[in-house]
PDB file of C-alpha atoms and ligand atoms in Angstrom:
ATOM      1  CA  MET N 212    -183.604  42.619 -26.869  1.00 53.00           C
ATOM      2  CA  ASN N 213    -180.390  41.088 -25.503  1.00 61.00           C
ATOM      3  CA  ASP N 214    -177.410  39.456 -27.207  1.00 84.00           C
ATOM      4  CA  LYS N 215    -179.482  36.290 -27.463  1.00 95.00           C
ATOM      5  CA  ARG N 216    -181.508  37.411 -30.523  1.00 98.00           C
ATOM      6  CA  TYR N 217    -184.662  36.764 -28.563  1.00 98.00           C
ATOM      7  CA  ASN N 218    -186.381  38.477 -25.712  1.00 98.00           C
ATOM      8  CA  LEU N 219    -185.008  36.442 -22.843  1.00 97.00           C
ATOM      9  CA  PHE N 220    -187.125  36.363 -19.690  1.00 98.00           C
ATOM     10  CA  SER N 221    -184.170  36.137 -17.313  1.00 95.00           C
ATOM     11  CA  SER N 222    -182.705  39.346 -18.765  1.00 96.00           C
ATOM     12  CA  HIS N 223    -186.065  41.041 -18.322  1.00 97.00           C
ATOM     13  CA  LEU N 224    -186.134  39.972 -14.669  1.00 97.00           C
ATOM     14  CA  LYS N 225    -182.599  41.178 -14.100  1.00 95.00           C
ATOM     15  CA  ALA N 226    -183.392  44.582 -15.587  1.00 96.00           C
ATOM     16  CA  LEU N 227    -186.640  44.842 -13.640  1.00 97.00           C
ATOM     17  CA  PHE N 228    -185.327  43.771 -10.238  1.00 97.00           C
ATOM     18  CA  GLY N 229    -181.690  44.813 -10.570  1.00 96.00           C
ATOM     19  CA  GLY N 230    -180.309  41.343  -9.820  1.00 94.00           C
ATOM     20  CA  ARG N 231    -180.775  37.640 -10.370  1.00 94.00           C
ATOM     21  CA  VAL N 232    -184.309  36.404  -9.869  1.00 97.00           C
ATOM     22  CA  HIS N 233    -185.160  32.720 -10.172  1.00 96.00           C
ATOM     23  CA  LYS N 234    -188.358  30.749 -10.128  1.00 96.00           C
ATOM     24  CA  ILE N 235    -188.870  28.130  -7.457  1.00 96.00           C
ATOM     25  CA  SER N 236    -191.332  25.376  -8.330  1.00 95.00           C
ATOM     26  CA  VAL N 237    -193.966  24.620  -5.729  1.00 96.00           C
ATOM     27  CA  ASP N 238    -196.444  21.754  -5.519  1.00 94.00           C
ATOM     28  CA  ALA N 239    -199.536  23.121  -3.799  1.00 94.00           C
ATOM     29  CA  GLY N 240    -201.068  19.646  -3.527  1.00 93.00           C
ATOM     30  CA  LEU N 241    -203.885  20.483  -5.936  1.00 93.00           C
ATOM     31  CA  SER N 242    -205.034  18.267  -8.794  1.00 91.00           C
ATOM     32  CA  CYS N 243    -206.404  18.950 -12.264  1.00 92.00           C
ATOM     33  CA  PRO N 244    -209.756  18.208 -13.935  1.00 90.00           C
ATOM     34  CA  ASN N 245    -207.997  15.757 -16.244  1.00 91.00           C
ATOM     35  CA  ARG N 246    -206.408  13.763 -13.419  1.00 91.00           C
ATOM     36  CA  GLY N 247    -209.351  13.711 -11.012  1.00 87.00           C
ATOM     37  CA  ALA N 248    -209.321  14.605  -7.320  1.00 86.00           C
ATOM     38  CA  THR N 249    -206.918  11.774  -6.469  1.00 83.00           C
ATOM     39  CA  ARG N 250    -204.484  12.624  -9.289  1.00 84.00           C
ATOM     40  CA  LEU N 251    -204.801   9.009 -10.421  1.00 83.00           C
ATOM     41  CA  ARG N 252    -206.540   9.377 -13.786  1.00 85.00           C
ATOM     42  CA  PRO N 253    -204.086   9.273 -16.706  1.00 81.00           C
ATOM     43  CA  GLY N 254    -204.884  12.806 -17.956  1.00 92.00           C
ATOM     44  CA  CYS N 255    -202.991  14.249 -20.926  1.00 95.00           C
ATOM     45  CA  LEU N 256    -200.961  11.740 -22.938  1.00 96.00           C
ATOM     46  CA  PHE N 257    -197.671  13.251 -21.786  1.00 94.00           C
ATOM     47  CA  CYS N 258    -198.607  13.815 -18.140  1.00 93.00           C
ATOM     48  CA  ASP N 259    -196.346  12.047 -15.676  1.00 88.00           C
ATOM     49  CA  PRO N 260    -197.426  10.954 -12.192  1.00 80.00           C
ATOM     50  CA  GLY N 261    -196.028  14.193 -10.764  1.00 78.00           C
ATOM     51  CA  GLY N 262    -198.343  16.402 -12.832  1.00 73.00           C
ATOM     52  CA  SER N 263    -196.180  17.085 -15.852  1.00 72.00           C
ATOM     53  CA  GLY N 264    -192.597  18.000 -15.789  1.00 58.00           C
ATOM     54  CA  ALA N 265    -191.826  19.475 -12.392  1.00 61.00           C
ATOM     55  CA  VAL N 266    -188.514  18.300 -11.000  1.00 62.00           C
ATOM     56  CA  GLY N 267    -186.670  19.165  -7.821  1.00 65.00           C
ATOM     57  CA  ILE N 268    -189.747  19.987  -5.763  1.00 72.00           C
ATOM     58  CA  ALA N 269    -189.829  19.111  -2.053  1.00 69.00           C
ATOM     59  CA  ARG N 270    -193.279  17.571  -2.426  1.00 70.00           C
ATOM     60  CA  GLY N 271    -195.423  16.979   0.621  1.00 77.00           C
ATOM     61  CA  ALA N 272    -193.902  19.884   2.545  1.00 91.00           C
ATOM     62  CA  GLN N 273    -195.772  23.111   3.242  1.00 96.00           C
ATOM     63  CA  VAL N 274    -195.553  25.761   0.532  1.00 97.00           C
ATOM     64  CA  ALA N 275    -193.256  28.012   2.596  1.00 97.00           C
ATOM     65  CA  GLU N 276    -190.968  25.101   3.424  1.00 97.00           C
ATOM     66  CA  GLN N 277    -190.738  24.081  -0.240  1.00 96.00           C
ATOM     67  CA  ILE N 278    -189.727  27.621  -1.120  1.00 97.00           C
ATOM     68  CA  GLU N 279    -187.124  27.821   1.650  1.00 97.00           C
ATOM     69  CA  GLN N 280    -185.556  24.598   0.375  1.00 96.00           C
ATOM     70  CA  GLY N 281    -185.684  25.867  -3.220  1.00 95.00           C
ATOM     71  CA  LYS N 282    -184.008  29.128  -2.169  1.00 96.00           C
ATOM     72  CA  GLU N 283    -181.025  27.244  -0.788  1.00 96.00           C
ATOM     73  CA  VAL N 284    -180.574  25.384  -4.062  1.00 94.00           C
ATOM     74  CA  MET N 285    -181.020  28.467  -6.251  1.00 95.00           C
ATOM     75  CA  ARG N 286    -178.614  30.515  -4.127  1.00 95.00           C
ATOM     76  CA  ARG N 287    -175.992  27.793  -4.325  1.00 95.00           C
ATOM     77  CA  LYS N 288    -176.399  27.007  -8.027  1.00 93.00           C
ATOM     78  CA  TYR N 289    -177.161  30.409  -9.546  1.00 92.00           C
ATOM     79  CA  LYS N 290    -176.370  32.964  -6.855  1.00 93.00           C
ATOM     80  CA  ALA N 291    -179.997  34.039  -7.090  1.00 93.00           C
ATOM     81  CA  GLN N 292    -180.985  36.880  -4.791  1.00 93.00           C
ATOM     82  CA  ARG N 293    -184.733  37.003  -5.173  1.00 98.00           C
ATOM     83  CA  PHE N 294    -187.375  34.512  -6.145  1.00 98.00           C
ATOM     84  CA  ILE N 295    -190.679  33.958  -7.868  1.00 98.00           C
ATOM     85  CA  ALA N 296    -192.833  31.218  -6.357  1.00 98.00           C
ATOM     86  CA  TYR N 297    -193.997  29.113  -9.275  1.00 97.00           C
ATOM     87  CA  PHE N 298    -197.051  26.972  -8.606  1.00 97.00           C
ATOM     88  CA  GLN N 299    -196.153  24.503 -11.305  1.00 95.00           C
ATOM     89  CA  PRO N 300    -197.450  20.918 -11.353  1.00 93.00           C
ATOM     90  CA  PHE N 301    -201.113  20.093 -11.918  1.00 94.00           C
ATOM     91  CA  SER N 302    -203.638  22.965 -12.099  1.00 95.00           C
ATOM     92  CA  ASN N 303    -203.031  25.624  -9.522  1.00 97.00           C
ATOM     93  CA  THR N 304    -206.391  27.328  -9.784  1.00 98.00           C
ATOM     94  CA  ALA N 305    -208.363  24.126  -9.173  1.00 96.00           C
ATOM     95  CA  ALA N 306    -209.558  24.951  -5.664  1.00 96.00           C
ATOM     96  CA  PRO N 307    -211.961  27.303  -3.876  1.00 97.00           C
ATOM     97  CA  VAL N 308    -210.796  30.911  -3.940  1.00 98.00           C
ATOM     98  CA  ASP N 309    -210.147  31.058  -0.178  1.00 98.00           C
ATOM     99  CA  ASP N 310    -207.843  28.037  -0.385  1.00 98.00           C
ATOM    100  CA  LEU N 311    -205.965  29.551  -3.308  1.00 98.00           C
ATOM    101  CA  ARG N 312    -205.566  32.831  -1.453  1.00 98.00           C
ATOM    102  CA  ARG N 313    -204.100  31.026   1.548  1.00 98.00           C
ATOM    103  CA  LEU N 314    -201.592  29.166  -0.661  1.00 98.00           C
ATOM    104  CA  TYR N 315    -200.521  32.225  -2.643  1.00 98.00           C
ATOM    105  CA  ASP N 316    -200.232  34.345   0.515  1.00 98.00           C
ATOM    106  CA  GLU N 317    -198.087  31.712   2.173  1.00 98.00           C
ATOM    107  CA  ALA N 318    -195.705  31.893  -0.784  1.00 98.00           C
ATOM    108  CA  LEU N 319    -195.596  35.679  -0.825  1.00 98.00           C
ATOM    109  CA  GLY N 320    -194.886  35.707   2.891  1.00 98.00           C
ATOM    110  CA  VAL N 321    -191.502  34.039   2.400  1.00 98.00           C
ATOM    111  CA  GLU N 322    -188.544  36.410   2.580  1.00 98.00           C
ATOM    112  CA  ASP N 323    -187.107  37.466  -0.803  1.00 98.00           C
ATOM    113  CA  VAL N 324    -190.114  36.178  -2.752  1.00 98.00           C
ATOM    114  CA  VAL N 325    -190.914  39.035  -5.105  1.00 98.00           C
ATOM    115  CA  GLY N 326    -193.599  37.503  -7.262  1.00 98.00           C
ATOM    116  CA  LEU N 327    -195.884  34.649  -8.177  1.00 98.00           C
ATOM    117  CA  ALA N 328    -196.385  32.496 -11.247  1.00 98.00           C
ATOM    118  CA  VAL N 329    -199.464  30.295 -11.343  1.00 98.00           C
ATOM    119  CA  GLY N 330    -199.670  27.460 -13.849  1.00 98.00           C
ATOM    120  CA  THR N 331    -203.050  26.092 -14.860  1.00 97.00           C
ATOM    121  CA  ARG N 332    -205.326  24.907 -17.651  1.00 97.00           C
ATOM    122  CA  PRO N 333    -207.596  27.200 -19.684  1.00 97.00           C
ATOM    123  CA  ASP N 334    -210.730  25.380 -18.464  1.00 96.00           C
ATOM    124  CA  CYS N 335    -209.819  25.853 -14.817  1.00 96.00           C
ATOM    125  CA  CYS N 336    -210.354  29.585 -14.435  1.00 95.00           C
ATOM    126  CA  PRO N 337    -213.905  30.577 -13.484  1.00 96.00           C
ATOM    127  CA  PRO N 338    -214.668  34.326 -13.103  1.00 97.00           C
ATOM    128  CA  GLU N 339    -214.034  34.370  -9.339  1.00 97.00           C
ATOM    129  CA  VAL N 340    -210.551  32.910  -9.924  1.00 98.00           C
ATOM    130  CA  PHE N 341    -209.764  35.613 -12.453  1.00 98.00           C
ATOM    131  CA  GLU N 342    -210.831  38.228  -9.918  1.00 98.00           C
ATOM    132  CA  LEU N 343    -208.483  36.672  -7.378  1.00 98.00           C
ATOM    133  CA  LEU N 344    -205.600  36.563  -9.852  1.00 98.00           C
ATOM    134  CA  ALA N 345    -206.228  40.200 -10.747  1.00 98.00           C
ATOM    135  CA  GLU N 346    -205.881  41.009  -7.048  1.00 98.00           C
ATOM    136  CA  TYR N 347    -202.399  39.403  -7.018  1.00 98.00           C
ATOM    137  CA  HIS N 348    -201.535  41.154 -10.256  1.00 98.00           C
ATOM    138  CA  ARG N 349    -202.146  44.447  -8.458  1.00 98.00           C
ATOM    139  CA  ARG N 350    -200.271  43.358  -5.335  1.00 97.00           C
ATOM    140  CA  THR N 351    -197.144  41.772  -6.751  1.00 98.00           C
ATOM    141  CA  TYR N 352    -195.199  40.750  -9.839  1.00 98.00           C
ATOM    142  CA  PHE N 353    -197.561  38.157 -11.280  1.00 98.00           C
ATOM    143  CA  TRP N 354    -197.744  35.712 -14.182  1.00 98.00           C
ATOM    144  CA  LEU N 355    -200.522  33.371 -15.213  1.00 98.00           C
ATOM    145  CA  GLU N 356    -199.100  30.382 -17.080  1.00 98.00           C
ATOM    146  CA  LEU N 357    -201.634  28.725 -19.379  1.00 98.00           C
ATOM    147  CA  GLY N 358    -201.026  25.289 -20.870  1.00 97.00           C
ATOM    148  CA  LEU N 359    -202.105  25.260 -24.499  1.00 98.00           C
ATOM    149  CA  GLN N 360    -199.573  23.056 -26.385  1.00 98.00           C
ATOM    150  CA  SER N 361    -201.095  23.576 -29.847  1.00 98.00           C
ATOM    151  CA  ILE N 362    -203.772  25.682 -31.516  1.00 98.00           C
ATOM    152  CA  HIS N 363    -204.989  22.644 -33.479  1.00 98.00           C
ATOM    153  CA  ASP N 364    -208.048  20.927 -32.022  1.00 98.00           C
ATOM    154  CA  ARG N 365    -207.212  17.570 -33.587  1.00 98.00           C
ATOM    155  CA  THR N 366    -203.873  17.640 -31.735  1.00 98.00           C
ATOM    156  CA  LEU N 367    -205.505  18.668 -28.447  1.00 98.00           C
ATOM    157  CA  GLU N 368    -207.933  15.782 -28.868  1.00 98.00           C
ATOM    158  CA  PHE N 369    -205.114  13.350 -29.583  1.00 98.00           C
ATOM    159  CA  LEU N 370    -203.302  14.579 -26.465  1.00 98.00           C
ATOM    160  CA  ARG N 371    -206.520  14.102 -24.426  1.00 97.00           C
ATOM    161  CA  ARG N 372    -206.254  17.644 -23.201  1.00 97.00           C
ATOM    162  CA  GLY N 373    -209.963  17.834 -22.430  1.00 95.00           C
ATOM    163  CA  HIS N 374    -210.287  21.361 -23.827  1.00 96.00           C
ATOM    164  CA  ASP N 375    -210.168  22.907 -27.264  1.00 98.00           C
ATOM    165  CA  TYR N 376    -208.542  26.012 -28.675  1.00 98.00           C
ATOM    166  CA  ALA N 377    -211.740  28.060 -28.261  1.00 98.00           C
ATOM    167  CA  CYS N 378    -211.548  27.367 -24.520  1.00 98.00           C
ATOM    168  CA  PHE N 379    -207.999  28.733 -24.452  1.00 98.00           C
ATOM    169  CA  ARG N 380    -209.069  31.824 -26.387  1.00 98.00           C
ATOM    170  CA  GLU N 381    -211.814  32.511 -23.883  1.00 98.00           C
ATOM    171  CA  ALA N 382    -209.488  32.153 -20.886  1.00 98.00           C
ATOM    172  CA  PHE N 383    -206.847  34.279 -22.585  1.00 98.00           C
ATOM    173  CA  ALA N 384    -209.385  37.029 -23.354  1.00 98.00           C
ATOM    174  CA  ARG N 385    -210.555  37.050 -19.718  1.00 98.00           C
ATOM    175  CA  ALA N 386    -206.980  37.213 -18.475  1.00 98.00           C
ATOM    176  CA  ARG N 387    -206.356  40.146 -20.773  1.00 97.00           C
ATOM    177  CA  GLU N 388    -209.467  41.909 -19.518  1.00 97.00           C
ATOM    178  CA  GLN N 389    -207.952  41.687 -16.044  1.00 97.00           C
ATOM    179  CA  GLY N 390    -204.606  42.984 -17.315  1.00 97.00           C
ATOM    180  CA  LEU N 391    -202.730  39.811 -16.351  1.00 98.00           C
ATOM    181  CA  ASN N 392    -199.362  38.852 -17.791  1.00 98.00           C
ATOM    182  CA  VAL N 393    -199.979  35.567 -19.578  1.00 98.00           C
ATOM    183  CA  CYS N 394    -197.294  33.056 -20.473  1.00 98.00           C
ATOM    184  CA  VAL N 395    -198.471  30.345 -22.883  1.00 98.00           C
ATOM    185  CA  HIS N 396    -196.971  26.853 -22.983  1.00 98.00           C
ATOM    186  CA  VAL N 397    -196.639  25.175 -26.366  1.00 98.00           C
ATOM    187  CA  ILE N 398    -195.012  21.924 -27.451  1.00 98.00           C
ATOM    188  CA  LEU N 399    -193.076  21.374 -30.677  1.00 98.00           C
ATOM    189  CA  GLY N 400    -192.808  17.913 -32.203  1.00 98.00           C
ATOM    190  CA  LEU N 401    -196.324  16.752 -31.374  1.00 98.00           C
ATOM    191  CA  PRO N 402    -197.411  13.644 -33.296  1.00 97.00           C
ATOM    192  CA  GLY N 403    -199.419  14.408 -36.421  1.00 97.00           C
ATOM    193  CA  GLU N 404    -198.278  18.034 -36.688  1.00 98.00           C
ATOM    194  CA  SER N 405    -196.378  19.261 -39.727  1.00 98.00           C
ATOM    195  CA  ARG N 406    -193.832  22.065 -39.637  1.00 98.00           C
ATOM    196  CA  GLU N 407    -196.539  24.373 -41.028  1.00 98.00           C
ATOM    197  CA  ASP N 408    -198.947  23.332 -38.266  1.00 98.00           C
ATOM    198  CA  MET N 409    -196.388  24.203 -35.594  1.00 98.00           C
ATOM    199  CA  LEU N 410    -195.511  27.516 -37.187  1.00 98.00           C
ATOM    200  CA  ALA N 411    -199.216  28.329 -37.390  1.00 98.00           C
ATOM    201  CA  THR N 412    -199.183  28.118 -33.589  1.00 98.00           C
ATOM    202  CA  ALA N 413    -196.326  30.650 -33.558  1.00 98.00           C
ATOM    203  CA  ASP N 414    -198.284  32.949 -35.889  1.00 98.00           C
ATOM    204  CA  GLU N 415    -201.293  32.760 -33.624  1.00 98.00           C
ATOM    205  CA  MET N 416    -199.176  33.544 -30.544  1.00 98.00           C
ATOM    206  CA  ALA N 417    -197.843  36.564 -32.437  1.00 98.00           C
ATOM    207  CA  ARG N 418    -201.352  37.654 -33.391  1.00 98.00           C
ATOM    208  CA  LEU N 419    -202.443  37.426 -29.749  1.00 98.00           C
ATOM    209  CA  GLN N 420    -199.247  39.224 -28.690  1.00 98.00           C
ATOM    210  CA  VAL N 421    -198.858  36.902 -25.734  1.00 98.00           C
ATOM    211  CA  ASP N 422    -196.733  38.377 -22.942  1.00 98.00           C
ATOM    212  CA  GLY N 423    -194.613  35.269 -22.483  1.00 98.00           C
ATOM    213  CA  ILE N 424    -194.075  31.889 -24.077  1.00 98.00           C
ATOM    214  CA  LYS N 425    -192.576  28.603 -22.986  1.00 98.00           C
ATOM    215  CA  ILE N 426    -191.564  26.468 -25.945  1.00 98.00           C
ATOM    216  CA  HIS N 427    -191.286  22.844 -24.928  1.00 97.00           C
ATOM    217  CA  LEU N 428    -189.752  20.071 -26.949  1.00 97.00           C
ATOM    218  CA  LEU N 429    -191.956  16.973 -26.935  1.00 97.00           C
ATOM    219  CA  HIS N 430    -190.148  14.610 -24.621  1.00 95.00           C
ATOM    220  CA  VAL N 431    -191.379  11.170 -23.697  1.00 96.00           C
ATOM    221  CA  LEU N 432    -191.314  10.013 -20.101  1.00 95.00           C
ATOM    222  CA  ASP N 433    -191.565   6.476 -18.859  1.00 94.00           C
ATOM    223  CA  GLY N 434    -194.783   5.842 -16.970  1.00 92.00           C
ATOM    224  CA  THR N 435    -196.911   8.068 -19.216  1.00 94.00           C
ATOM    225  CA  PRO N 436    -199.459   7.038 -21.883  1.00 95.00           C
ATOM    226  CA  LEU N 437    -197.155   8.733 -24.408  1.00 96.00           C
ATOM    227  CA  GLY N 438    -194.328   6.490 -23.229  1.00 97.00           C
ATOM    228  CA  GLU N 439    -196.428   3.435 -24.047  1.00 97.00           C
ATOM    229  CA  LEU N 440    -197.082   4.720 -27.570  1.00 98.00           C
ATOM    230  CA  TYR N 441    -193.363   5.362 -27.997  1.00 98.00           C
ATOM    231  CA  ARG N 442    -192.400   1.892 -26.820  1.00 98.00           C
ATOM    232  CA  ARG N 443    -194.872   0.416 -29.312  1.00 98.00           C
ATOM    233  CA  GLY N 444    -193.243   2.451 -32.081  1.00 98.00           C
ATOM    234  CA  GLU N 445    -196.416   4.440 -32.726  1.00 98.00           C
ATOM    235  CA  ILE N 446    -194.855   7.860 -32.280  1.00 97.00           C
ATOM    236  CA  ALA N 447    -191.444   9.346 -33.047  1.00 97.00           C
ATOM    237  CA  VAL N 448    -189.510  12.293 -31.615  1.00 97.00           C
ATOM    238  CA  LEU N 449    -187.526  15.019 -33.380  1.00 97.00           C
ATOM    239  CA  SER N 450    -183.792  14.894 -33.990  1.00 98.00           C
ATOM    240  CA  GLN N 451    -181.769  17.671 -32.377  1.00 98.00           C
ATOM    241  CA  ASP N 452    -181.067  19.295 -35.713  1.00 98.00           C
ATOM    242  CA  ASP N 453    -184.730  19.238 -36.763  1.00 98.00           C
ATOM    243  CA  TYR N 454    -185.733  20.740 -33.422  1.00 98.00           C
ATOM    244  CA  VAL N 455    -183.124  23.485 -33.614  1.00 98.00           C
ATOM    245  CA  GLN N 456    -184.202  24.518 -37.128  1.00 98.00           C
ATOM    246  CA  LEU N 457    -187.860  24.377 -36.167  1.00 98.00           C
ATOM    247  CA  VAL N 458    -187.521  26.387 -32.984  1.00 98.00           C
ATOM    248  CA  THR N 459    -185.440  28.957 -34.855  1.00 98.00           C
ATOM    249  CA  ASP N 460    -188.288  29.435 -37.339  1.00 98.00           C
ATOM    250  CA  PHE N 461    -190.764  29.519 -34.457  1.00 98.00           C
ATOM    251  CA  ILE N 462    -188.858  32.280 -32.643  1.00 98.00           C
ATOM    252  CA  ALA N 463    -188.646  34.340 -35.822  1.00 98.00           C
ATOM    253  CA  ARG N 464    -192.431  34.172 -36.235  1.00 98.00           C
ATOM    254  CA  LEU N 465    -193.170  35.392 -32.690  1.00 98.00           C
ATOM    255  CA  HIS N 466    -194.022  38.949 -31.785  1.00 98.00           C
ATOM    256  CA  PRO N 467    -190.779  40.766 -30.853  1.00 97.00           C
ATOM    257  CA  ARG N 468    -192.123  41.850 -27.460  1.00 97.00           C
ATOM    258  CA  THR N 469    -193.080  38.382 -26.210  1.00 98.00           C
ATOM    259  CA  LEU N 470    -190.782  37.219 -23.411  1.00 98.00           C
ATOM    260  CA  VAL N 471    -189.255  33.821 -24.113  1.00 98.00           C
ATOM    261  CA  GLN N 472    -189.285  31.876 -20.865  1.00 98.00           C
ATOM    262  CA  ARG N 473    -188.195  28.468 -22.177  1.00 97.00           C
ATOM    263  CA  LEU N 474    -186.733  27.042 -25.369  1.00 96.00           C
ATOM    264  CA  THR N 475    -186.575  23.312 -24.857  1.00 92.00           C
ATOM    265  CA  GLY N 476    -187.671  20.550 -22.501  1.00 82.00           C
ATOM    266  CA  ASP N 477    -185.599  18.419 -20.190  1.00 75.00           C
ATOM    267  CA  GLY N 478    -187.310  15.590 -18.373  1.00 86.00           C
ATOM    268  CA  PRO N 479    -185.814  13.723 -15.419  1.00 91.00           C
ATOM    269  CA  ARG N 480    -182.777  11.720 -16.579  1.00 92.00           C
ATOM    270  CA  ASP N 481    -183.943   8.436 -15.039  1.00 92.00           C
ATOM    271  CA  ARG N 482    -187.367   8.507 -16.682  1.00 93.00           C
ATOM    272  CA  LEU N 483    -186.654  10.165 -20.012  1.00 95.00           C
ATOM    273  CA  LEU N 484    -187.225   7.694 -22.848  1.00 97.00           C
ATOM    274  CA  ALA N 485    -186.651  10.133 -25.705  1.00 97.00           C
ATOM    275  CA  PRO N 486    -185.107  12.220 -27.059  1.00 97.00           C
ATOM    276  CA  ARG N 487    -182.034  11.622 -24.912  1.00 97.00           C
ATOM    277  CA  TRP N 488    -180.174  14.478 -26.612  1.00 97.00           C
ATOM    278  CA  SER N 489    -182.481  16.884 -24.791  1.00 96.00           C
ATOM    279  CA  LEU N 490    -180.599  16.135 -21.550  1.00 96.00           C
ATOM    280  CA  LYS N 491    -177.801  18.364 -22.811  1.00 96.00           C
ATOM    281  CA  LYS N 492    -179.952  21.418 -22.407  1.00 95.00           C
ATOM    282  CA  TRP N 493    -177.174  23.995 -22.804  1.00 95.00           C
ATOM    283  CA  GLU N 494    -175.926  22.306 -25.951  1.00 97.00           C
ATOM    284  CA  VAL N 495    -179.419  22.633 -27.422  1.00 97.00           C
ATOM    285  CA  ILE N 496    -179.732  26.280 -26.398  1.00 97.00           C
ATOM    286  CA  ASN N 497    -176.294  27.080 -27.820  1.00 97.00           C
ATOM    287  CA  ALA N 498    -177.237  25.345 -31.083  1.00 98.00           C
ATOM    288  CA  ILE N 499    -180.403  27.471 -31.278  1.00 98.00           C
ATOM    289  CA  ASP N 500    -178.345  30.645 -30.706  1.00 98.00           C
ATOM    290  CA  ASP N 501    -175.894  29.568 -33.414  1.00 98.00           C
ATOM    291  CA  ALA N 502    -178.676  28.741 -35.875  1.00 98.00           C
ATOM    292  CA  LEU N 503    -180.300  32.139 -35.349  1.00 98.00           C
ATOM    293  CA  LYS N 504    -176.967  33.809 -36.106  1.00 97.00           C
ATOM    294  CA  GLN N 505    -176.170  31.625 -39.116  1.00 98.00           C
ATOM    295  CA  ARG N 506    -179.626  32.170 -40.588  1.00 98.00           C
ATOM    296  CA  ASN N 507    -179.546  35.870 -39.699  1.00 98.00           C
ATOM    297  CA  MET N 508    -182.843  35.586 -37.859  1.00 98.00           C
ATOM    298  CA  ARG N 509    -184.111  36.991 -34.609  1.00 98.00           C
ATOM    299  CA  GLN N 510    -187.360  37.038 -32.702  1.00 98.00           C
ATOM    300  CA  GLY N 511    -189.961  38.783 -34.803  1.00 98.00           C
ATOM    301  CA  SER N 512    -187.866  38.855 -37.975  1.00 98.00           C
ATOM    302  CA  ASP N 513    -190.489  36.710 -39.730  1.00 98.00           C
ATOM    303  CA  CYS N 514    -193.507  37.819 -37.719  1.00 97.00           C
ATOM    304  CA  ARG N 515    -196.634  37.566 -39.913  1.00 92.00           C
ATOM    305  CA  LEU N 516    -198.677  40.007 -37.882  1.00 84.00           C
ATOM    306  CA  SER N 517    -200.557  42.160 -40.363  1.00 66.00           C
TER     307      SER N 517
HETATM  308  S1  LIG I 603    -203.418  19.526 -17.557  1.00 83.46           S
HETATM  309 FE1  LIG I 603    -201.354  19.226 -16.701  1.00 83.46          FE
HETATM  310  S2  LIG I 603    -201.654  18.109 -14.780  1.00 83.46           S
HETATM  311 FE2  LIG I 603    -203.559  17.967 -15.932  1.00 83.46          FE
HETATM  312  S3  LIG I 603    -203.409  16.017 -17.022  1.00 83.46           S
HETATM  313 FE3  LIG I 603    -202.673  17.610 -18.415  1.00 83.46          FE
HETATM  314  S4  LIG I 603    -200.441  17.746 -18.101  1.00 83.46           S
HETATM  315 FE4  LIG I 603    -201.341  16.606 -16.370  1.00 83.46          FE
END
């Protein structure tokens, strides 16, 4: 554990690779079962036209070119030395295995790329895809990123996720059988969920001993079905203070070994409807660090794992 009071992924990478390693987001041009082949179906309530949350991607360019452009930015901004190609928007296992292999190999062929992260949905991983991912797990530093958002089926239904929690459990179990590192994405502040509901998701992540977690704050983007609900006053978002207290409790309930890859959400400035406070990402992260100290909590300090 580092001075952050949680198991910070970037520190893990630094220790593992002996220097700064950053992810570069890549759009492989794939779609997702929820958005249809043309990417035009509305999909999940919060999904934006770009496939949920990816910013700063040189879309339309070849994978290798996108990574080269991302490298320049990461070197300039963070003095990063090595990189993980992160297939981020849409579902990056939604293609025949040969096509996926070609895309992943193209990424790994770029100089200074030391690993892969593949983001997808739990219902988008047939057995042959898991075999392929296991191959990359053996070849390189590899993460499978699974979108879950909540363990509660009524929430998943409300979000129009198109899969339930049992589907996630099945995909997670298969990933584990293959020995993959799995990072799970969850969202805090989802409509209809109480504090206890959200912390139950943390308890379940602890029980599963997930390898990594990305905790997203529910943020509402213009041009999404969620944005329409927000404009009609049918949903609300969390205040910064409520989020900070909640995420502090969430961290404390996690398993101490889980790597924390994200602690908030920050949508594109020009399309973010709410909460606008989330744009000050470092202020939010600092407030979480302060709250953990003030409350004398750390990752795992309230872990309910029996
Ligand atoms: S799974 Fe991802 S890409 Fe597909 S509709 Fe949902 S948020 Fe969008």
